[in-house]
Amino acid sequence: MISPPLLRRLLLTLLLFPLLAGAETNLNSDRAALLALRIAVGRTALQWNETNSPCTWHGVGCLHNRVVFLRLPAVGLFGEIPVGTLGNLTALRSLSLRFNNLSGGLPPDLNGAAQLRNIYLQQNRFSGDIPPVLFSLQKLIRLNLAGNGFTGGISPEFNNLSRLETLYLERNQLSGGIPDLNLPKLEQFNVSYNRLNGSVPSMLWKMPSSAFKGTSLCGGPLPQCPNGISPMTVPEAAGGGGGSKLSGGAISGIVVGSTALIVIVLILFVFLRRGSKARAREAAAMLAKRPEAVLKKPEMGKRLMFLGNVGAPEFDLEDLLRASAEVLGKGTFGTVYKAELEAGTVVVVKRLKDVIMAEEEFREKIEAVGSMNHENIVPLRAYYYSQNEKLLVYDYMPMGSISALLHGKRRSGRTSLNWETRISIALSAARGIGYIHSTSPTASHGNIRSSNIFFNKSHTACVSDNGLAALVNPSSSPILVSGYRAPEFTNFRKISQKADVYSFGVLLLELLTGKSPEEGVNLPQLVQAVLREEWSTDVLDLELLRQQNVEEMVQLLQIAVNCTVKCPDSRPSMPEVVAQIEAISSSSRDAVEVQAQ
Ligand SMILES: *[C@@H]1O[C@H](CO)[C@@H](O)[C@H](O)[C@H]1NC(C)=O
Ligand SMILES: *[C@@H]1O[C@H](CO)[C@@H](O)[C@H](O)[C@H]1NC(C)=O
Ligand SMILES: *[C@@H]1O[C@H](CO)[C@@H](O)[C@H](O)[C@H]1NC(C)=O
Ligand SMILES: *[C@@H]1O[C@H](CO)[C@@H](O)[C@H](O)[C@H]1NC(C)=O
Ligand SMILES: *[C@@H]1O[C@H](CO)[C@@H](O)[C@H](O)[C@H]1NC(C)=O
Ligand SMILES: *[C@@H]1O[C@H](CO)[C@@H](O)[C@H](O)[C@H]1NC(C)=O
């Protein structure tokens, strides 16, 4: 892992080359395999539009023009999966067909999908022995076969799956004993409610007793085995502290999480206000001084110009100058103040630096930005232009930026941003950016980063600083935070929609890993390094790993990786990204609903 950059690049090239070569024919064979699967088990369930690329189909995800994930939870798939379907998806990494009505076994040619890391087949009607073909999938990390009708024993061949971290076999009809499993990475394990007997092998003694509920096993976390072997019922109380609390814990985690989040934001806010009273006065003075100097020799039209989409003006420049203000921070394009008007309205004032532009051009660009009206964009209310001073007035976002929430100093060890919150931030931000891109083929934001995404009052993420990159003087090029900057970026004339997609991919990585690209971490490189080894959860934020949606997280990770590929043309478009995140987010919800039933 500590290989020099050149070697790293070489490795990456070696890794990607076989995928890129002949990508077209392989995608066609993926497509044929998926269509065969649909005919066999999803005739009515899957509404895939054959005129479009399979990568756009519901539940299908691609990487480098190959199908790498297929997730169709709870869509009503029915019947047996034949050969020539899943086994032909040779680049497949993640398969989720949970909560369907699939039956029989698994196709014996599934070993063709040798890249599989994650298999989720829980809650179907599969039956027969645990399919031996699974033991040939050497890269398997997560396997969930719970809630089916599998019979027979647990094979010692599970030892072939040396990378296995998750093995869920509960609620089947498995019988016999548990073989000596030697799976060093195994962390999540459950064989509850099977007809198992005998003693728990020592390697599994670290598992909670609730992993063996409803069996006749003994030893380890369970009551001692009597001399020889005799069936025993596991007392419910022995499950103390184990997994039966999990779902309750997860729910209270979410509640505590969101309460904690509000409290943290409030504390942060009060703290900030207290800590900077002096600075606030200074800022107020500063804000009041300079525009006032301008006003001493008033020019025609030099007043606060309100933009069309926000209704009648509630204040004017004088109100703004009388307002108490505090410095919120120094952004890429200038200093940002929070101004509290006497009437009680709170706004954010951005004082732009490095804008050398005639008023006419400035007005045109700002009006284009001001006319954008979308629930995921922070509304620009007004602007002020004079020779020496350019101000922008925005709605104030009291909940703060995503950056502050993710990396704020006051963030405690408890989950403050759970998965549901993060996926909703990702989706909202993607929709906001997608909207900007939809206004014209050249429209782009130019400075997507977590400190430019805010929570509004209704807890929806909104994109701010829209269009500012187009205002600055390209030759003065303020330094964009390098962590978010697309490799092809050289100056602000080169901002493009694909560069936004790159920055958005970094934002996704930030949401998933909890690491900040502003601290010199090259997130795409870090993630690529991990992914070269295997699709793994090593990079995910520990706070997230406490939750159960690892599958969705890995899928969001895949989207992030697609967005941050080096070649701009290979990155997806924002509408594609929005659709993919919507699919993950809605099936997260489906799963929660189905599980609740
Ligand atoms: C399939 O997609 C094409 C192109 O996007 C569209 O024109 C067509 O109406 C779609 N067909 C169906 C059945 O939705
Ligand atoms: C799956 O692959 C096999 C072997 O390459 C091929 O014969 C078969 O036609 C493929 N199935 C589909 C549905 O494309
Ligand atoms: C699954 O299939 C069985 C057999 O046809 C049917 O009785 C059952 O209602 C189906 N279940 C669901 C959830 O579709
Ligand atoms: C499991 O591993 C053993 C030893 O490496 C090998 O002989 C066997 O074929 C493997 N099983 C499968 C199903 O690949
Ligand atoms: C487990 O149960 C089976 C079938 O009931 C029985 O034949 C076997 O002896 C039992 N094994 C042990 C170790 O108790
Ligand atoms: C194992 O599965 C059973 C049944 O679904 C559940 O009650 C128990 O909490 C689970 N235990 C663990 C450790 O996952």
XYZ file of C-alpha atoms and ligand atoms in Angstrom:
681
model
C 0.000 0.000 0.000
C 2.915 2.352 0.601
C 4.014 1.991 -2.971
C 5.404 5.057 -4.726
C 2.936 7.002 -6.849
C 4.309 5.758 -10.151
C 4.008 2.140 -9.149
C 0.550 2.907 -7.884
C -0.455 4.323 -11.224
C 1.008 1.336 -12.993
C -0.954 -1.012 -10.796
C -4.099 0.921 -11.472
C -3.495 0.770 -15.197
C -2.944 -2.954 -14.994
C -6.116 -3.299 -13.037
C -8.238 -1.222 -15.367
C -6.797 -2.359 -18.659
C -8.545 -5.700 -18.921
C -11.765 -3.972 -17.994
C -11.417 -1.283 -20.613
C -10.354 -3.588 -23.400
C -13.375 -4.850 -25.272
C -15.673 -3.116 -22.850
C -18.386 -2.878 -25.483
C -18.691 -6.592 -26.200
C -18.649 -7.356 -22.487
C -21.369 -4.870 -21.761
C -23.388 -6.524 -24.509
C -22.953 -9.900 -22.899
C -23.910 -8.415 -19.526
C -26.993 -7.068 -21.213
C -27.909 -10.439 -22.688
C -27.425 -12.094 -19.292
C -29.659 -9.556 -17.573
C -32.377 -9.962 -20.186
C -32.204 -13.740 -19.761
C -32.574 -13.246 -16.013
C -35.595 -11.068 -16.570
C -37.274 -13.646 -18.772
C -36.648 -16.327 -16.155
C -37.630 -14.582 -12.919
C -38.746 -11.012 -13.564
C -41.041 -10.891 -16.567
C -43.481 -8.577 -14.847
C -41.284 -7.249 -12.064
C -38.559 -5.632 -14.171
C -39.506 -2.734 -16.428
C -36.160 -2.350 -18.136
C -36.117 -0.159 -21.242
C -34.188 -2.132 -23.842
C -33.451 0.884 -26.013
C -31.214 2.274 -23.271
C -27.901 1.048 -21.891
C -28.282 -1.622 -19.206
C -26.330 0.717 -16.935
C -29.443 2.905 -16.751
C -31.791 0.055 -15.801
C -33.343 -0.039 -12.381
C -31.076 -1.842 -9.943
C -28.137 -2.140 -12.328
C -24.855 -0.357 -11.685
C -21.799 -0.148 -13.921
C -18.137 0.599 -13.478
C -15.873 1.048 -16.496
C -18.713 -0.026 -18.746
C -19.349 -3.343 -17.050
C -22.201 -4.348 -14.780
C -20.745 -4.461 -11.273
C -23.818 -4.422 -9.135
C -27.280 -5.795 -9.408
C -29.642 -4.932 -6.637
C -33.270 -5.840 -6.919
C -34.556 -6.122 -3.369
C -38.269 -6.704 -2.873
C -39.316 -6.262 -6.495
C -41.285 -9.507 -6.739
C -38.837 -11.784 -8.551
C -40.295 -15.267 -8.785
C -38.987 -18.709 -9.727
C -35.612 -20.367 -10.248
C -32.500 -18.617 -11.521
C -31.217 -20.560 -14.551
C -27.663 -20.911 -15.857
C -26.466 -18.331 -18.384
C -27.734 -15.415 -16.307
C -25.926 -14.332 -13.138
C -22.933 -16.507 -14.019
C -22.417 -14.544 -17.245
C -22.068 -11.251 -15.368
C -18.323 -11.751 -15.098
C -17.557 -8.335 -13.578
C -20.335 -8.481 -10.983
C -19.201 -7.469 -7.502
C -22.387 -7.064 -5.561
C -25.621 -9.010 -5.883
C -28.747 -8.297 -3.907
C -31.950 -10.190 -4.572
C -33.204 -10.149 -1.002
C -36.908 -10.101 -0.116
C -38.141 -11.762 -3.290
C -39.828 -15.047 -4.034
C -36.917 -16.908 -5.639
C -36.766 -20.651 -5.202
C -34.634 -23.707 -5.948
C -30.868 -23.432 -5.737
C -28.320 -21.135 -7.324
C -27.145 -21.734 -10.901
C -24.001 -23.909 -10.884
C -22.285 -21.555 -13.347
C -22.309 -18.745 -10.765
C -18.562 -19.331 -10.447
C -18.323 -17.280 -13.662
C -19.096 -14.232 -11.523
C -15.748 -14.653 -9.805
C -15.513 -11.007 -8.775
C -18.461 -11.285 -6.411
C -17.805 -9.707 -3.008
C -21.309 -9.304 -1.666
C -24.275 -11.652 -1.979
C -27.567 -10.840 -0.297
C -30.252 -13.458 -0.858
C -32.068 -13.308 2.474
C -35.833 -13.746 2.639
C -36.540 -15.812 -0.437
C -37.658 -19.415 -0.800
C -34.362 -20.970 -1.860
C -34.050 -24.606 -0.842
C -31.777 -27.650 -0.968
C -28.166 -27.723 0.162
C -26.237 -24.491 0.470
C -25.100 -24.261 -3.179
C -21.511 -25.604 -3.414
C -20.762 -23.092 -6.172
C -20.596 -20.415 -3.475
C -17.399 -21.964 -2.109
C -15.578 -21.190 -5.327
C -16.209 -17.440 -5.030
C -12.880 -16.727 -3.408
C -13.438 -12.985 -3.118
C -16.654 -13.207 -1.176
C -16.795 -10.841 1.797
C -20.481 -10.811 2.710
C -22.917 -13.669 2.334
C -26.471 -13.499 3.586
C -28.697 -16.542 3.040
C -30.974 -15.967 6.043
C -34.681 -16.659 5.935
C -34.730 -19.292 3.206
C -35.398 -23.017 3.198
C -31.852 -24.330 2.926
C -31.355 -27.813 4.341
C -28.384 -30.105 4.893
C -25.236 -29.316 6.808
C -22.830 -26.416 7.031
C -19.945 -27.449 4.826
C -16.309 -27.222 5.943
C -15.737 -25.777 2.474
C -16.760 -22.402 3.910
C -13.093 -22.326 4.860
C -12.351 -21.649 1.173
C -13.856 -18.209 1.643
C -10.928 -16.785 3.537
C -12.057 -13.180 3.120
C -15.499 -13.710 4.550
C -16.490 -11.029 7.064
C -20.232 -11.646 7.203
C -22.033 -14.981 7.201
C -25.741 -14.954 7.943
C -27.493 -18.318 7.796
C -30.235 -17.810 10.376
C -33.804 -19.010 9.881
C -33.147 -21.918 7.560
C -33.434 -25.674 8.169
C -29.768 -26.487 8.395
C -28.889 -29.505 10.484
C -25.916 -31.227 12.055
C -22.960 -29.526 13.670
C -20.880 -26.468 12.844
C -17.543 -27.502 11.328
C -14.258 -26.035 12.554
C -14.361 -22.760 10.724
C -11.115 -20.922 10.339
C -12.200 -17.564 8.956
C -9.954 -14.920 10.508
C -11.945 -11.972 9.166
C -15.364 -13.204 10.197
C -17.103 -10.552 12.274
C -20.793 -10.966 11.677
C -22.182 -14.437 12.062
C -25.604 -15.883 12.717
C -26.988 -19.413 12.575
C -30.016 -18.888 14.817
C -33.180 -20.921 14.261
C -31.676 -23.890 12.475
C -31.673 -27.534 13.531
C -28.035 -27.433 14.511
C -26.596 -29.446 17.359
C -23.228 -30.231 18.866
C -20.692 -27.796 20.250
C -19.802 -24.330 18.999
C -16.264 -24.451 17.534
C -13.786 -22.351 19.484
C -13.224 -19.930 16.648
C -16.825 -18.756 17.050
C -16.752 -18.329 20.826
C -16.302 -14.594 20.424
C -19.737 -14.326 18.803
C -22.684 -13.308 21.025
C -24.994 -16.057 22.186
C -27.797 -14.483 20.159
C -26.000 -15.682 17.039
C -26.988 -19.231 18.041
C -30.577 -18.713 19.250
C -33.111 -21.427 18.613
C -30.562 -24.184 18.021
C -29.416 -27.134 20.086
C -25.802 -25.987 20.141
C -23.750 -25.726 23.299
C -20.426 -24.427 24.560
C -18.650 -21.130 24.004
C -21.094 -18.278 24.625
C -23.811 -20.864 25.305
C -24.192 -23.074 28.347
C -21.441 -25.643 28.655
C -21.824 -28.873 26.763
C -22.497 -31.788 29.043
C -20.214 -34.786 28.787
C -20.574 -36.038 25.294
C -23.221 -34.172 23.391
C -26.787 -33.585 24.305
C -29.341 -31.268 22.827
C -30.038 -28.192 24.852
C -32.370 -25.313 24.514
C -30.723 -21.940 24.715
C -32.318 -19.810 27.409
C -33.478 -16.473 26.051
C -31.714 -14.621 28.894
C -28.363 -15.978 27.792
C -28.617 -13.645 24.832
C -27.795 -10.754 27.173
C -26.204 -7.785 25.479
C -26.323 -9.518 22.123
C -27.907 -8.911 18.815
C -31.512 -9.022 19.897
C -30.995 -5.442 20.953
C -29.688 -4.548 17.557
C -32.834 -3.319 15.906
C -33.935 -1.409 18.992
C -30.423 -0.042 19.220
C -30.440 1.008 15.617
C -33.712 2.837 16.042
C -32.635 4.627 19.194
C -29.326 5.338 17.430
C -31.202 7.185 14.751
C -33.296 9.090 17.278
C -30.305 9.900 19.497
C -28.345 10.667 16.347
C -30.720 13.251 15.025
C -31.340 14.770 18.460
C -27.603 14.901 19.044
C -27.187 16.547 15.679
C -29.596 19.339 16.510
C -28.019 19.822 19.939
C -24.517 19.892 18.474
C -25.520 22.438 15.893
C -27.120 24.598 18.579
C -24.052 24.366 20.812
C -21.774 25.152 17.894
C -23.897 28.098 17.011
C -24.014 29.573 20.535
C -20.317 28.903 20.951
C -19.485 30.632 17.704
C -21.580 33.632 18.619
C -20.096 33.945 22.082
C -16.550 33.355 21.009
C -16.620 36.013 18.400
C -18.491 38.938 19.891
C -15.477 41.155 19.483
C -14.872 39.939 15.966
C -18.556 40.396 15.269
C -18.402 44.047 16.243
C -15.327 44.476 14.114
C -17.068 42.852 11.205
C -20.155 44.952 11.672
C -18.020 48.029 11.645
C -16.186 46.802 8.587
C -19.322 45.901 6.728
C -20.868 49.201 7.676
C -17.866 51.289 6.809
C -16.996 50.449 3.266
C -20.355 50.397 1.548
C -21.194 53.578 3.411
C -18.136 55.215 1.948
C -19.500 54.273 -1.429
C -22.844 55.737 -0.581
C -21.368 59.110 0.268
C -21.195 59.771 -3.410
C -24.301 57.898 -4.483
C -24.556 56.934 -8.086
C -27.699 56.181 -9.998
C -28.771 52.565 -9.601
C -26.234 51.838 -6.891
C -28.581 50.190 -4.523
C -29.439 46.722 -3.455
C -30.862 44.948 -6.480
C -33.387 42.250 -5.627
C -33.738 39.213 -7.785
C -37.002 38.112 -9.266
C -37.716 34.840 -7.559
C -37.970 35.839 -3.893
C -40.959 38.139 -3.691
C -41.035 41.733 -2.573
C -37.901 43.185 -0.977
C -38.076 43.191 2.811
C -35.116 45.451 3.388
C -32.800 47.872 1.639
C -29.145 48.747 1.736
C -29.565 51.057 4.717
C -31.130 48.227 6.716
C -28.240 46.037 5.787
C -25.734 48.636 6.895
C -27.463 49.064 10.232
C -27.589 45.322 10.805
C -25.390 43.644 13.363
C -23.008 41.415 11.498
C -20.528 38.716 12.295
C -17.884 37.065 10.164
C -18.862 33.535 9.270
C -15.688 32.778 7.397
C -13.424 33.558 4.516
C -14.557 31.602 1.481
C -12.894 31.000 -1.848
C -14.448 34.128 -3.284
C -14.354 36.499 -0.334
C -15.481 37.096 3.214
C -18.870 35.907 4.382
C -20.931 37.706 7.017
C -24.084 36.909 8.843
C -26.228 40.011 9.151
C -29.196 40.328 11.490
C -31.531 43.041 10.296
C -33.494 45.133 12.739
C -36.755 43.646 11.532
C -35.414 40.259 12.627
C -34.561 38.904 9.188
C -31.211 37.142 9.053
C -29.245 37.054 5.807
C -25.782 36.088 4.652
C -23.716 38.719 2.901
C -20.827 37.710 0.675
C -18.294 40.368 -0.099
C -16.654 39.269 -3.330
C -13.011 39.817 -4.026
C -11.237 39.468 -7.353
C -14.220 40.481 -9.421
C -13.151 42.721 -12.262
C -16.181 42.886 -14.455
C -18.337 45.582 -15.949
C -21.635 46.108 -14.207
C -23.609 45.003 -17.229
C -21.850 41.652 -17.456
C -21.974 41.183 -13.688
C -25.697 41.844 -13.675
C -26.354 39.421 -16.499
C -24.475 36.623 -14.776
C -26.005 37.285 -11.380
C -29.497 37.485 -12.803
C -28.988 34.131 -14.474
C -27.997 32.704 -11.102
C -30.809 34.548 -9.345
C -33.410 33.155 -11.692
C -32.543 29.620 -10.637
C -35.205 28.391 -8.340
C -34.863 24.941 -6.848
C -35.431 23.488 -3.426
C -31.842 22.256 -3.275
C -30.230 25.575 -4.084
C -29.627 28.316 -1.539
C -31.593 31.265 -2.950
C -29.707 34.399 -3.916
C -31.872 37.301 -2.831
C -30.064 40.431 -3.891
C -26.802 41.927 -5.039
C -24.972 45.185 -4.796
C -22.515 46.406 -7.384
C -20.267 49.400 -7.256
C -16.773 50.092 -8.392
C -15.200 49.009 -5.113
C -17.738 46.730 -3.651
C -19.630 43.712 -4.853
C -21.994 42.139 -2.365
C -24.294 39.153 -2.657
C -27.149 38.567 -0.228
C -28.365 35.039 0.456
C -30.859 33.396 2.761
C -29.238 32.379 6.015
C -28.949 28.625 6.635
C -29.118 28.241 10.422
C -28.180 24.563 10.490
C -24.723 25.170 9.087
C -22.695 23.514 6.369
C -22.210 19.811 5.788
C -18.496 20.324 6.306
C -19.106 21.705 9.793
C -21.429 18.802 10.575
C -18.987 16.190 9.312
C -15.760 17.603 10.638
C -16.814 20.141 13.273
C -14.653 20.218 16.391
C -17.580 19.759 18.713
C -18.613 16.567 17.064
C -18.764 13.897 19.715
C -18.067 10.209 19.324
C -21.736 9.400 18.926
C -23.385 8.993 15.586
C -24.379 12.475 14.640
C -24.821 11.837 10.936
C -26.429 8.492 10.290
C -26.737 6.760 6.956
C -30.246 8.030 6.237
C -29.063 11.600 6.761
C -25.996 11.148 4.578
C -27.799 9.528 1.677
C -30.391 12.287 1.787
C -27.630 14.920 1.722
C -26.084 13.134 -1.262
C -29.391 12.996 -3.105
C -30.351 16.612 -2.388
C -26.944 17.940 -3.408
C -27.001 15.834 -6.572
C -30.437 17.193 -7.465
C -29.293 20.764 -6.860
C -26.239 20.340 -9.069
C -28.273 18.433 -11.643
C -30.684 21.354 -11.754
C -27.859 23.840 -12.363
C -26.595 21.631 -15.182
C -30.054 21.381 -16.693
C -30.313 25.151 -17.171
C -27.820 25.114 -20.037
C -25.273 22.671 -21.487
C -22.437 24.864 -20.236
C -23.865 25.780 -16.838
C -21.739 24.505 -14.001
C -21.180 25.321 -10.366
C -17.401 25.287 -10.320
C -16.822 24.960 -6.600
C -18.661 21.956 -5.165
C -17.410 21.130 -1.676
C -18.917 20.239 1.665
C -18.552 23.769 3.017
C -20.782 24.979 0.177
C -23.623 22.590 0.977
C -25.972 23.656 3.757
C -28.892 22.293 5.671
C -31.947 24.514 5.481
C -34.615 24.735 8.151
C -36.420 21.661 6.941
C -33.222 19.624 7.044
C -32.809 19.531 3.292
C -29.346 19.973 1.854
C -28.939 22.995 -0.437
C -26.090 23.999 -2.704
C -24.643 27.466 -2.230
C -22.123 29.663 -4.074
C -23.721 28.728 -7.348
C -22.270 30.614 -10.307
C -19.618 32.507 -8.381
C -16.759 30.755 -10.128
C -17.901 32.431 -13.337
C -17.555 35.876 -11.762
C -13.954 35.819 -10.680
C -11.177 37.082 -12.819
C -9.634 33.926 -14.356
C -6.120 35.312 -14.213
C -6.370 35.912 -10.472
C -7.569 32.330 -9.981
C -8.253 31.928 -6.292
C -6.991 28.563 -5.213
C -9.733 25.979 -5.260
C -9.441 23.399 -2.538
C -7.246 20.884 -4.285
C -8.999 17.860 -2.826
C -12.128 18.604 -4.843
C -10.455 19.846 -7.986
C -10.802 17.690 -11.076
C -7.422 16.674 -12.529
C -8.149 18.494 -15.803
C -8.901 21.772 -14.018
C -6.411 24.549 -14.684
C -8.384 27.744 -14.277
C -11.891 29.052 -13.974
C -12.377 29.237 -17.694
C -12.139 25.488 -17.721
C -14.927 24.788 -15.258
C -17.262 22.221 -16.710
C -20.113 19.979 -15.763
C -17.782 16.984 -15.672
C -15.504 18.838 -13.254
C -18.560 19.355 -11.022
C -19.236 15.614 -11.231
C -15.693 14.976 -10.059
C -16.039 17.349 -7.106
C -19.382 15.788 -6.278
C -17.734 12.345 -6.283
C -15.206 13.642 -3.758
C -18.099 14.976 -1.678
C -19.664 11.484 -1.714
C -16.369 9.970 -0.604
C -16.238 12.535 2.174
C -19.761 11.610 3.309
C -18.840 7.923 3.276
C -15.403 8.018 4.841
C -15.862 10.960 7.204
C -12.451 12.156 6.072
C -11.955 15.701 4.907
C -10.318 16.383 1.526
C -9.289 19.757 2.937
C -6.814 18.090 5.261
C -4.557 16.989 2.448
C -6.168 13.564 2.068
C -6.551 12.582 -1.566
C -9.805 10.698 -1.148
C -10.128 9.258 -4.660
C -6.599 7.895 -4.414
C -7.173 6.490 -0.954
C -10.358 4.781 -2.039
C -8.818 3.443 -5.251
C -5.981 1.959 -3.226
C -8.434 0.130 -1.026
C -10.615 -0.962 -3.914
C -7.679 -2.387 -5.803
C -7.456 -4.983 -3.104
C -11.134 -5.759 -2.887
C -14.456 -4.088 -2.377
C -14.147 -3.584 1.247
C -15.687 -1.533 3.955
C -12.320 -0.545 5.414
C -12.668 3.004 4.161
C -16.136 3.668 5.504
C -16.721 5.998 8.409
C -16.834 3.953 11.606
C -20.012 5.751 12.568
C -21.650 4.351 9.474
C -20.438 0.817 10.021
C -22.540 0.624 13.172
C -25.550 0.696 10.904
C -26.832 -2.174 8.832
C -26.841 -0.600 5.376
C -23.333 -1.628 4.380
C -24.612 -2.846 1.055
C -26.049 0.545 0.133
C -22.901 2.227 1.384
C -20.743 0.126 -0.905
C -23.020 1.024 -3.783
C -22.739 4.716 -3.070
C -18.988 4.176 -2.917
C -19.153 2.709 -6.404
C -20.954 5.782 -7.703
C -18.351 7.999 -6.056
C -15.584 6.046 -7.747
C -17.325 6.429 -11.119
C -17.570 10.174 -10.608
C -13.899 10.591 -9.748
C -12.321 8.746 -12.673
C -9.550 10.720 -14.281
C -10.985 10.965 -17.786
C -13.843 13.536 -17.786
C -15.730 11.780 -20.590
C -15.929 8.562 -18.603
C -17.661 10.246 -15.697
C -21.445 9.899 -15.563
C -23.665 12.920 -16.068
C -25.412 14.478 -13.106
C -28.886 13.166 -14.135
C -27.421 9.645 -14.247
C -25.899 10.137 -10.804
C -29.201 11.426 -9.447
C -31.043 8.371 -10.801
C -28.499 5.978 -9.286
C -28.624 7.618 -5.871
C -32.414 7.675 -6.014
C -32.398 3.925 -6.610
C -30.177 3.317 -3.577
C -32.121 5.685 -1.413
C -35.546 4.339 -2.322
C -34.547 0.731 -1.869
C -33.026 1.635 1.511
C -36.475 2.825 2.398
C -38.166 -0.243 0.880
C -35.944 -2.512 2.889
C -36.751 -0.692 6.101
C -40.434 -0.931 5.298
C -40.296 -4.609 4.374
C -38.296 -5.431 7.494
C -40.790 -3.554 9.610
C -43.659 -5.685 8.345
C -37.320 3.858 -23.708
O -36.366 4.894 -23.785
C -36.463 5.652 -24.986
C -35.301 6.596 -25.053
O -35.020 7.150 -23.808
C -37.806 6.361 -25.021
O -37.919 7.092 -26.202
C -38.908 5.324 -24.938
O -40.149 5.970 -24.853
C -38.716 4.423 -23.728
N -39.687 3.337 -23.786
C -40.474 3.046 -22.773
C -41.386 1.889 -22.987
O -40.470 3.678 -21.730
C -23.720 -17.003 -21.243
O -22.411 -17.383 -21.599
C -22.363 -18.586 -22.357
C -20.913 -18.962 -22.537
O -20.174 -17.863 -22.996
C -23.071 -18.375 -23.672
O -23.058 -19.559 -24.436
C -24.509 -17.983 -23.385
O -25.184 -17.688 -24.581
C -24.556 -16.779 -22.474
N -25.929 -16.528 -22.083
C -26.568 -15.431 -22.420
C -27.959 -15.309 -21.949
O -26.049 -14.557 -23.065
C -44.507 -16.476 -3.474
O -44.945 -17.547 -4.279
C -45.881 -18.368 -3.647
C -46.150 -19.558 -4.549
O -46.700 -19.184 -5.753
C -47.123 -17.551 -3.374
O -48.067 -18.361 -2.701
C -46.752 -16.397 -2.489
O -47.870 -15.540 -2.294
C -45.642 -15.580 -3.090
N -45.200 -14.609 -2.126
C -44.978 -13.358 -2.448
C -44.506 -12.487 -1.342
O -45.120 -12.928 -3.582
C -12.068 -25.307 -1.871
O -10.657 -25.337 -1.663
C -10.086 -26.618 -1.909
C -8.618 -26.541 -1.527
O -8.047 -25.377 -2.028
C -10.295 -26.992 -3.375
O -9.778 -28.274 -3.624
C -11.783 -26.991 -3.685
O -11.988 -27.239 -5.041
C -12.392 -25.672 -3.306
N -13.819 -25.762 -3.482
C -14.430 -25.103 -4.443
C -15.907 -25.317 -4.528
O -13.860 -24.374 -5.217
C -27.452 -34.048 15.965
O -28.747 -34.424 15.529
C -28.735 -35.556 14.659
C -30.132 -35.786 14.128
O -31.073 -35.514 15.113
C -28.221 -36.761 15.410
O -28.169 -37.897 14.560
C -26.812 -36.464 15.890
O -26.315 -37.504 16.667
C -26.788 -35.185 16.706
N -25.415 -34.860 16.954
C -24.978 -34.433 18.114
C -23.539 -34.114 18.189
O -25.729 -34.252 19.031
C -29.396 -13.733 14.789
O -30.645 -13.902 14.166
C -31.742 -13.961 15.088
C -32.990 -14.275 14.290
O -33.152 -13.380 13.234
C -31.825 -12.658 15.850
O -32.874 -12.703 16.785
C -30.516 -12.427 16.580
O -30.550 -11.184 17.222
C -29.368 -12.450 15.594
N -28.106 -12.344 16.324
C -27.030 -11.762 15.790
C -25.811 -11.684 16.642
O -27.017 -11.311 14.663
